[in-house]
mmCIF file of C-alpha atoms and ligand atoms in Angstrom:
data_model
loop_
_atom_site.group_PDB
_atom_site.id
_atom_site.type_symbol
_atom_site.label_atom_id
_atom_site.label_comp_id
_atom_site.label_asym_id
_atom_site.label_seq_id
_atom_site.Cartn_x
_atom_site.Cartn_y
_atom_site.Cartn_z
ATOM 1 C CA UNK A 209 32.536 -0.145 -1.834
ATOM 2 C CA UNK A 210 29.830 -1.423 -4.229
ATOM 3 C CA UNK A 211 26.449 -0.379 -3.040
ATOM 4 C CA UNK A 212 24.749 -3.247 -1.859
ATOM 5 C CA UNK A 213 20.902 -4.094 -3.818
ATOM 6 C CA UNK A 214 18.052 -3.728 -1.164
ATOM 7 C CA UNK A 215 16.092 -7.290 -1.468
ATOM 8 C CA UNK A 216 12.250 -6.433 -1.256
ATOM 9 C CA UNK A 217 11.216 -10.077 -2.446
ATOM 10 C CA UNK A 218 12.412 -11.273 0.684
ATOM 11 C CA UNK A 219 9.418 -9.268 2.241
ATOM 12 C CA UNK A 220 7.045 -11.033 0.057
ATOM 13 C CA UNK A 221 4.445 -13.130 1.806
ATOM 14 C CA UNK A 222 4.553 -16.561 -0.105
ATOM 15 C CA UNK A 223 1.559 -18.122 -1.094
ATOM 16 C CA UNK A 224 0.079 -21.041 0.598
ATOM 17 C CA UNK A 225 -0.262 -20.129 4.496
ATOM 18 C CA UNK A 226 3.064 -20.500 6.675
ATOM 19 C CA UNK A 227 4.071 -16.782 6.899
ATOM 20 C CA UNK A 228 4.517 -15.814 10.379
ATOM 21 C CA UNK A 229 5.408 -11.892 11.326
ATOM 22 C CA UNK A 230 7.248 -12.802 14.111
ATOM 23 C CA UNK A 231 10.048 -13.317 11.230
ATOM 24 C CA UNK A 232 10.284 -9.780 10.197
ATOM 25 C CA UNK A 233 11.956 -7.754 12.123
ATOM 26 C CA UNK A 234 10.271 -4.130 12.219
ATOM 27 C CA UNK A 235 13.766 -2.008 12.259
ATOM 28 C CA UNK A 236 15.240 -3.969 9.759
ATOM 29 C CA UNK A 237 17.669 -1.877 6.753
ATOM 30 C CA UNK A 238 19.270 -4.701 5.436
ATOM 31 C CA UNK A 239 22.752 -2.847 6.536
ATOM 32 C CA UNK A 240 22.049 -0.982 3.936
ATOM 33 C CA UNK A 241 23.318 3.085 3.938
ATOM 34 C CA UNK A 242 20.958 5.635 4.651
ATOM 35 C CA UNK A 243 22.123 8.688 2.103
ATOM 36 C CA UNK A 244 22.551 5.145 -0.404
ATOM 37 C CA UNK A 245 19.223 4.721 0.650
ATOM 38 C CA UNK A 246 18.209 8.295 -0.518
ATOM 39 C CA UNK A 247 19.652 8.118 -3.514
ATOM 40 C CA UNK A 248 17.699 5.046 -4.327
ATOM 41 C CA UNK A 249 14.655 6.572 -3.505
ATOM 42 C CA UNK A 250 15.252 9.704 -5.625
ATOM 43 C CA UNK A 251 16.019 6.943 -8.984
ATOM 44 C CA UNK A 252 13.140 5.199 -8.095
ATOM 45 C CA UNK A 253 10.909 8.941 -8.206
ATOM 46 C CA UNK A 254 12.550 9.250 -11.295
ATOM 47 C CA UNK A 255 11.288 6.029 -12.741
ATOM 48 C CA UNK A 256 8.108 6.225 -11.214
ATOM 49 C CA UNK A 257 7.249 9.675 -13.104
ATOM 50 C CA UNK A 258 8.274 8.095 -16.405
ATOM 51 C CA UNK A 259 6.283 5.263 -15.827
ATOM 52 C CA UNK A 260 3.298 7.136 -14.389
ATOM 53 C CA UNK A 261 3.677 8.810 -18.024
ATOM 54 C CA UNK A 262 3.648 6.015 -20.052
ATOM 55 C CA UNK A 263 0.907 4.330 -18.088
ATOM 56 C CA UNK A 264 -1.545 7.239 -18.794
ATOM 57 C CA UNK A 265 -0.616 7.440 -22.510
ATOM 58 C CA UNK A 266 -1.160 3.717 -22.981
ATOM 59 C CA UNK A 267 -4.262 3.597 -21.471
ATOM 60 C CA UNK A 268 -4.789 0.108 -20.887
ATOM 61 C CA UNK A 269 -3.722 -1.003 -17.040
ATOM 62 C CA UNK A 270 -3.781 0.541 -13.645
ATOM 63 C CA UNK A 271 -1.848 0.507 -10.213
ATOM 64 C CA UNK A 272 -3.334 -0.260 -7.429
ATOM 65 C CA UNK A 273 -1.428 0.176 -4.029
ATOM 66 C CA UNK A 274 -2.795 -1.537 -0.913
ATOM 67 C CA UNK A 275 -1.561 -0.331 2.764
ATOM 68 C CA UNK A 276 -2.474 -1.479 5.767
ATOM 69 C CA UNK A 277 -0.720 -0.893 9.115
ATOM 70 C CA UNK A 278 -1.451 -0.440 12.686
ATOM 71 C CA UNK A 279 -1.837 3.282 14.004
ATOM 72 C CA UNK A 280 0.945 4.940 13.965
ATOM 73 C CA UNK A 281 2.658 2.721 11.234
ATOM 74 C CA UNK A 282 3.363 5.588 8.805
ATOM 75 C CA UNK A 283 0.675 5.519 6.369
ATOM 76 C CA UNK A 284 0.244 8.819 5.398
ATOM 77 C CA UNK A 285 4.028 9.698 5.982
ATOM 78 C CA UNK A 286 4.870 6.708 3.200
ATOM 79 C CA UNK A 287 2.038 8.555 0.596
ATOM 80 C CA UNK A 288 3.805 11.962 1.032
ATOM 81 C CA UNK A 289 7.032 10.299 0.717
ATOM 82 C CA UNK A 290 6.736 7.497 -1.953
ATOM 83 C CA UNK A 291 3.621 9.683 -3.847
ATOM 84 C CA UNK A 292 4.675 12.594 -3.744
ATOM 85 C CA UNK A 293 6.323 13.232 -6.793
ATOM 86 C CA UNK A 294 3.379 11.581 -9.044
ATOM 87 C CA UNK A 295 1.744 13.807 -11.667
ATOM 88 C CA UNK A 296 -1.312 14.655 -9.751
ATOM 89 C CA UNK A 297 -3.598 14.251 -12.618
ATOM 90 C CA UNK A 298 -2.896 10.893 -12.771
ATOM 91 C CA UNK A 299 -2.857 9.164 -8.815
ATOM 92 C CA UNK A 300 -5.678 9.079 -6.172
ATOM 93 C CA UNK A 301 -5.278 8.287 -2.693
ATOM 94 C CA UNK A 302 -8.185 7.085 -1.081
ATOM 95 C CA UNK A 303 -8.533 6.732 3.093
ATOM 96 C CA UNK A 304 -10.737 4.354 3.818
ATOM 97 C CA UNK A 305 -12.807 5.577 7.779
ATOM 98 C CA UNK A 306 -15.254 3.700 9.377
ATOM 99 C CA UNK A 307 -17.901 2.862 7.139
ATOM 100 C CA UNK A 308 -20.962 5.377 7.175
ATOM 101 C CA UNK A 309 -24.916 3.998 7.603
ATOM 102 C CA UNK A 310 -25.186 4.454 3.461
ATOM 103 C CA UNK A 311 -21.659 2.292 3.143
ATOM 104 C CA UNK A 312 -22.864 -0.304 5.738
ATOM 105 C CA UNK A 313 -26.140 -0.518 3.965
ATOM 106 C CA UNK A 314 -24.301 -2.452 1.061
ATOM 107 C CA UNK A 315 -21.816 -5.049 0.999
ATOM 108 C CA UNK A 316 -18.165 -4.788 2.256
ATOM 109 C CA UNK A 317 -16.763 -4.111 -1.153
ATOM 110 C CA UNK A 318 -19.138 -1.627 -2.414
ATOM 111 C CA UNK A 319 -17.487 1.517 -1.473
ATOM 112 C CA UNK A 320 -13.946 0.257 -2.346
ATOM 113 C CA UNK A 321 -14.586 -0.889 -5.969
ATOM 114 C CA UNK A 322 -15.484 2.448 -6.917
ATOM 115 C CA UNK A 323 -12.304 4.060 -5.579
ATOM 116 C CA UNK A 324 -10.449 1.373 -7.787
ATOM 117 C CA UNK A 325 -8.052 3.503 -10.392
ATOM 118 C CA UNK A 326 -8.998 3.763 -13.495
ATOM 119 C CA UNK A 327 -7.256 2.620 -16.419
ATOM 120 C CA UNK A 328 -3.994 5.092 -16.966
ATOM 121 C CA UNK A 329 -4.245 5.887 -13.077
ATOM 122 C CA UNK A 330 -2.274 5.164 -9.768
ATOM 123 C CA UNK A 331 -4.439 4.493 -6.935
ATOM 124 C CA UNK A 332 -3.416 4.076 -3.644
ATOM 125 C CA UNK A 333 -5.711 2.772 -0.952
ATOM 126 C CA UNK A 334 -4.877 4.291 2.824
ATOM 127 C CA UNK A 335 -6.679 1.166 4.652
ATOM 128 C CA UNK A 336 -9.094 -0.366 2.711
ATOM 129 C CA UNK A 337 -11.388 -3.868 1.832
ATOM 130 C CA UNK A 338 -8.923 -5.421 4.345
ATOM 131 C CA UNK A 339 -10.690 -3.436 7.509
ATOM 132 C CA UNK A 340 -12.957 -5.965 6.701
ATOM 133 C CA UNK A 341 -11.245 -8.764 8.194
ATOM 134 C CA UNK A 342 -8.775 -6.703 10.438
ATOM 135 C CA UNK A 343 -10.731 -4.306 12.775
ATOM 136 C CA UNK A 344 -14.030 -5.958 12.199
ATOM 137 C CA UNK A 345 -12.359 -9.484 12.902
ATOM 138 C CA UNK A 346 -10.944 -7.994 16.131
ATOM 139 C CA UNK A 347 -14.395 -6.431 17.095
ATOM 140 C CA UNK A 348 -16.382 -9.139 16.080
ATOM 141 C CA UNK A 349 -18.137 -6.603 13.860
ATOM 142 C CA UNK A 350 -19.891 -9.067 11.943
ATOM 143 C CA UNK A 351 -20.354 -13.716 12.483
ATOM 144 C CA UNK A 352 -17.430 -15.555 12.337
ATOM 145 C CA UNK A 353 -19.133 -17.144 9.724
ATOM 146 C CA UNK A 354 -19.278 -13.576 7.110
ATOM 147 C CA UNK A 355 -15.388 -12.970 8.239
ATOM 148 C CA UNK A 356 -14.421 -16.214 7.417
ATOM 149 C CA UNK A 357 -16.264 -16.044 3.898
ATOM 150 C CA UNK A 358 -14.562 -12.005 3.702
ATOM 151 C CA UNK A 359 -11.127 -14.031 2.538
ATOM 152 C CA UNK A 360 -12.527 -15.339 -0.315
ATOM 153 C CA UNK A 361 -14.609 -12.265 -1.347
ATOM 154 C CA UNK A 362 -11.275 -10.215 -1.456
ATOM 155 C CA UNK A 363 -9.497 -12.924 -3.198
ATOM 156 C CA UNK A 364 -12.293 -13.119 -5.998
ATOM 157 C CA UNK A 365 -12.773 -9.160 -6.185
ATOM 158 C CA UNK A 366 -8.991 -9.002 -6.166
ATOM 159 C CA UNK A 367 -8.838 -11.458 -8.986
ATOM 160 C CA UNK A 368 -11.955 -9.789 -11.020
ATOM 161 C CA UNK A 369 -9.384 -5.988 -10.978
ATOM 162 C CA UNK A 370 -6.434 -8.211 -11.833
ATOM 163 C CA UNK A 371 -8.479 -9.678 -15.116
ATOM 164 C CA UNK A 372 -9.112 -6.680 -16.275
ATOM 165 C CA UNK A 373 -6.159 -4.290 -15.764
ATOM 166 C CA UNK A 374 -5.373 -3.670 -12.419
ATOM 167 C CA UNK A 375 -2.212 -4.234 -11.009
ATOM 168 C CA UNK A 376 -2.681 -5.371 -6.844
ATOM 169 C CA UNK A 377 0.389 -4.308 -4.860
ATOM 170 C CA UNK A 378 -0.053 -4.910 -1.164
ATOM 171 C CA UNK A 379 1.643 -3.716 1.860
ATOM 172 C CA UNK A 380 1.952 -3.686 5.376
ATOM 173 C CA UNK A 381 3.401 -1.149 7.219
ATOM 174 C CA UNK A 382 4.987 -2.919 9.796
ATOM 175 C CA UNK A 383 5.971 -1.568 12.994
ATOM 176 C CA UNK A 384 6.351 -3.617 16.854
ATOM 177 C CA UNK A 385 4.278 -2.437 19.937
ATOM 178 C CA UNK A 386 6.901 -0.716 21.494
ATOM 179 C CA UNK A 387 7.971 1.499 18.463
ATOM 180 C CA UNK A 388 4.073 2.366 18.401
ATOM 181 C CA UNK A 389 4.430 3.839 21.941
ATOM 182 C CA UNK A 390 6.807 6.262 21.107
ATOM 183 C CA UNK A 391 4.962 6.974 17.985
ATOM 184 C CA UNK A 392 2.172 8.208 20.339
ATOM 185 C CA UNK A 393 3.623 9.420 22.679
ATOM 186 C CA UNK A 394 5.343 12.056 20.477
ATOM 187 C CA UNK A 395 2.038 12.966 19.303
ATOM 188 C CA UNK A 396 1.691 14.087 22.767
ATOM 189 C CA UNK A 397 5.152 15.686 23.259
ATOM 190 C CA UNK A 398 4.518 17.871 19.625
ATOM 191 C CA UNK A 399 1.789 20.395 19.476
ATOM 192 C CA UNK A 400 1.826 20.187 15.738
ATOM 193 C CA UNK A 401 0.670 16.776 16.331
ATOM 194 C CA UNK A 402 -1.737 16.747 18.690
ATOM 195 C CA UNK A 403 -4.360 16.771 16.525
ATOM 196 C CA UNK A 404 -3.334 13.213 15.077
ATOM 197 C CA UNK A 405 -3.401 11.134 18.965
ATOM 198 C CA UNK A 406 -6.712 9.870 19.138
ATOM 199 C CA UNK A 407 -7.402 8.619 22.376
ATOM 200 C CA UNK A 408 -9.229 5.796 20.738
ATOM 201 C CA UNK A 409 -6.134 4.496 19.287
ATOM 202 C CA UNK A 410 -5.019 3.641 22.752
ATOM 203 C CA UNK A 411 -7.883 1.103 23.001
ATOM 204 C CA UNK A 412 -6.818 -0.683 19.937
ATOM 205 C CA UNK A 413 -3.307 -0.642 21.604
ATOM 206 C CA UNK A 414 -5.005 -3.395 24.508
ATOM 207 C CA UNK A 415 -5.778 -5.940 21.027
ATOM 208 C CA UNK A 416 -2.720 -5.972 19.818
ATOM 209 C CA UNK A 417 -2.023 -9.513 20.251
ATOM 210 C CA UNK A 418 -5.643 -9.856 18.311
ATOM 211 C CA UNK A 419 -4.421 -7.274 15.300
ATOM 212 C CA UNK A 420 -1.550 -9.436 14.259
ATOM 213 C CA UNK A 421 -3.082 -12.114 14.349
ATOM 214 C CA UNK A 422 -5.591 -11.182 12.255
ATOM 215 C CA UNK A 423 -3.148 -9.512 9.684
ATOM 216 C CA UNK A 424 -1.284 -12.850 9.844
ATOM 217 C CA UNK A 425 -4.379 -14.851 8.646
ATOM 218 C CA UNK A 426 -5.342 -11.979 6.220
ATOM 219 C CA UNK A 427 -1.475 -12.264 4.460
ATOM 220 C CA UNK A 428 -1.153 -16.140 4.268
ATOM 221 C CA UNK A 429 -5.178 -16.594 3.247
ATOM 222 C CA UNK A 430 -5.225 -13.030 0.992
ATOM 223 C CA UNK A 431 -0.944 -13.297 -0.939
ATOM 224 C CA UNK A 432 -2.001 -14.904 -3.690
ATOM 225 C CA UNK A 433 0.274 -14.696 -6.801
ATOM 226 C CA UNK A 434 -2.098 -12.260 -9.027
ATOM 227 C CA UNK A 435 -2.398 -9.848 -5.711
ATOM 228 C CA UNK A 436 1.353 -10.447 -3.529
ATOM 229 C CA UNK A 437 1.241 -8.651 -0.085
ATOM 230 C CA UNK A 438 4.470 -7.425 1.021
ATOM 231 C CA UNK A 439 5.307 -6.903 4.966
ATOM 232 C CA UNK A 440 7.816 -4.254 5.055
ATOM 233 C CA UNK A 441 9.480 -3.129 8.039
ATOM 234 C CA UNK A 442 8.821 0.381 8.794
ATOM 235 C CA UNK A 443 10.589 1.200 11.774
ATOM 236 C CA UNK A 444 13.033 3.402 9.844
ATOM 237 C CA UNK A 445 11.669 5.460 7.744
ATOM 238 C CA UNK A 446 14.260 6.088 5.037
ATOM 239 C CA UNK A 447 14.475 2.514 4.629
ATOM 240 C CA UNK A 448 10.648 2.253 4.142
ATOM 241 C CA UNK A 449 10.228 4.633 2.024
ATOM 242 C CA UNK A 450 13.013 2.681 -0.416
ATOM 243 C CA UNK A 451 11.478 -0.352 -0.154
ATOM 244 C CA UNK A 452 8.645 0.764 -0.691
ATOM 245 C CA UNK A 453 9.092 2.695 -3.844
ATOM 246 C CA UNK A 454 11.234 -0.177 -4.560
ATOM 247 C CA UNK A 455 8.214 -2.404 -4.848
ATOM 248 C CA UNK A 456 6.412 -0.040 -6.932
ATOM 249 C CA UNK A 457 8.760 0.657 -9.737
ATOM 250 C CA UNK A 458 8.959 -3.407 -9.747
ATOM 251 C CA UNK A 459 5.457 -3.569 -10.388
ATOM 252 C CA UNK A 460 5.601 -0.783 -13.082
ATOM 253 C CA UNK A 461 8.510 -2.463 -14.586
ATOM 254 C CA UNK A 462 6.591 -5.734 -14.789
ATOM 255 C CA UNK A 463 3.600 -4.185 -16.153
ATOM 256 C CA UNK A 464 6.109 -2.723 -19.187
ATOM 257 C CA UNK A 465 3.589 0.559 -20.266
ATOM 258 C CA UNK A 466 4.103 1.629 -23.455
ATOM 259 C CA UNK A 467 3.354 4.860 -25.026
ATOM 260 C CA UNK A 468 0.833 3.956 -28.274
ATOM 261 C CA UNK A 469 2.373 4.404 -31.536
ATOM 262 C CA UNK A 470 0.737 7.553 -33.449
ATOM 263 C CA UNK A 471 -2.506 6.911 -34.771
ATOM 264 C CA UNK A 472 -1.836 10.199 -38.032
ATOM 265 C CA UNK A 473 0.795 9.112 -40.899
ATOM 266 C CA UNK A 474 4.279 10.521 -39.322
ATOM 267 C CA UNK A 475 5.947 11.222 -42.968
ATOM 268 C CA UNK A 476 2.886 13.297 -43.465
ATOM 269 C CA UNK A 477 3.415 15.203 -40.546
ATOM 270 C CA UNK A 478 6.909 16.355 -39.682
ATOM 271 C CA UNK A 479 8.448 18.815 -37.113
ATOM 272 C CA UNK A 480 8.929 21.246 -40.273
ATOM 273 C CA UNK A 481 5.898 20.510 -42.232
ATOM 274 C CA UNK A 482 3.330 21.901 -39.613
ATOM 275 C CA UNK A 483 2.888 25.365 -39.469
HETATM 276 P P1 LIG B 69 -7.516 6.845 10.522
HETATM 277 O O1 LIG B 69 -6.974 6.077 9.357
HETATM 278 O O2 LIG B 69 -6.550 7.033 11.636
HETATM 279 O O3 LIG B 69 -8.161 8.114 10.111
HETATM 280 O O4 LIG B 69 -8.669 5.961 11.186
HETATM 281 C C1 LIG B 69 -9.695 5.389 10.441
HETATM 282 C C2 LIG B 69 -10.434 4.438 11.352
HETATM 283 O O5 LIG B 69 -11.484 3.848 10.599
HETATM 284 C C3 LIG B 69 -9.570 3.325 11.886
HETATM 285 O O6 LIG B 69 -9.771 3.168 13.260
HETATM 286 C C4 LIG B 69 -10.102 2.101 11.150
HETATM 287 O O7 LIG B 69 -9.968 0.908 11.856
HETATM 288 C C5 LIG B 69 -11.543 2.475 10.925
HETATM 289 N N1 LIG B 69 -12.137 1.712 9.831
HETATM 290 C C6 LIG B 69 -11.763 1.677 8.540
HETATM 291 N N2 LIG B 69 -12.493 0.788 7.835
HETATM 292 C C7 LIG B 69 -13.353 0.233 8.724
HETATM 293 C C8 LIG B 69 -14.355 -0.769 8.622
HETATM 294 N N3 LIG B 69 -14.629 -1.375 7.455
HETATM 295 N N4 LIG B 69 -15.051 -1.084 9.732
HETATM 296 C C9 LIG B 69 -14.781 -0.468 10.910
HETATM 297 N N5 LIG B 69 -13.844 0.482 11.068
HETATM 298 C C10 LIG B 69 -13.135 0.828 10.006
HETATM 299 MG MG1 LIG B 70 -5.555 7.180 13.333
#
């Protein structure tokens, strides 16, 4: 049987502000086979390293991966998985906590821009500017008034990297309430995990209802077409971690790196003629 294509524009969030996540469904595959699945993710390594290559030669642009998710969605899991195999030299994962006095001394965006890759890099943001209208929005951190002008600080900011190199990939993670519960409550049942349950998490759990909605308004005011968020559904893992790497080696396609052409004369040097 032909393998069947995964789809990951159908997880794009279209522009203009109808996107509901009620239409996602968190355990999707897409039928798709899990050791298929595999192998697609081992093609897609593949690809990313030579692209990762060609990105730092040229010199020019940079990647810039997005994720958001509630606890428990599988951030980290989805670095080790998807990152993994990157040249280290050339990626940075940033985590983004809650801001410290210094960070809330400045604007929202201070902190973040300088974590923003630089030219010839992957970066990859674990949380990041979007806090800013997710967990503060929930805990009314700052007016209505700031939140509601937060949208169109990320949009400009977003635009601003975009103009001069970045490429903006965006995803959520995106997992239902009751797949979170036994997400934490293995934490409990595994001593080697322990140390991720945070108690506090279970707090969050009660504003649910007031997460996705707020990730709802962030993805139809924030999917714009120079910065696309992506909802994938991240329920099964293997399938994730395709898609997701699946979305990255489209951007790196897109962006089309190419190594510079020699800057010394190449018929005056010569394998043979260099001693
Ligand atoms: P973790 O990613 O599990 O280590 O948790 C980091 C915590 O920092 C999460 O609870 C986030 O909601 C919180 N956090 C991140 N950014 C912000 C922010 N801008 N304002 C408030 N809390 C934040
Ligand atoms: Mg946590």
């Amino acid at each position: 049987m032909a393998q069947k294509k995964p789809d990951c524009e159908r997880y794009r969030v279209p522009v203009g502000g109808s996107f509901r996540l009620s239409t996602i469904d968190t355990d999707d595959d897409q039928d798709l086979d899990r050791d298929e699945a595999r192998k697609r993710l081992s093609l897609n390594h593949e690809q990313m390293q030579e692209y990762q290559q060609r990105l730092y030669a040229e010199g020019r642009q940079s990647l810039l991966l997005v994720l958001q998710a509630m606890d428990t969605g599988g951030k980290d899991s989805t670095i080790r998985k998807v990152a993994g195999v990157l040249n280290p030299q050339g990626c940075h994962v940033t985590g983004f906590k809650a801001p410290t006095d210094e960070e809330l001394a400045h604007d929202f965006l201070w902190r973040v821009h300088d974590h923003v890759p630089r030219r010839g890099q992957i970066g990859i943001f674990n949380r990041s500017h979007y806090e800013d209208v997710l967990v503060v929005r929930v805990h009314k951190l700052v007016t209505p008034d700031l939140i509601e002008r937060h949208y169109g600080h990320i949009n400009d900011f977003e635009r601003l990297l975009v103009d001069h190199g970045v490429r903006v990939v965006k995803i959520m993670l995106h997992i239902s309430k009751e797949y979170q519960l036994k997400r934490l409550r293995r934490r409990l049942e595994r001593p080697d995990k322990h140390w991720k349950f945070n108690p506090g998490d279970l707090e969050e759990r009660k504003r649910w209802d007031e997460y996705m909605e707020s990730f709802e308004i962030a993805l139809n005011r924030c999917s714009t077409d120079h910065a696309p968020w992506y909802v994938v559904p991240a329920e099964k893992r293997w399938f994730r971690d395709m898609l997701v790497s699946e979305i990255l080696v489209k951007a790196l396609t897109d962006m089309d790196p190419r190594y510079p052409k020699p800057e010394f004369d190449l018929t005056r040097y010569t394998p043979q003629s260099i001693s």
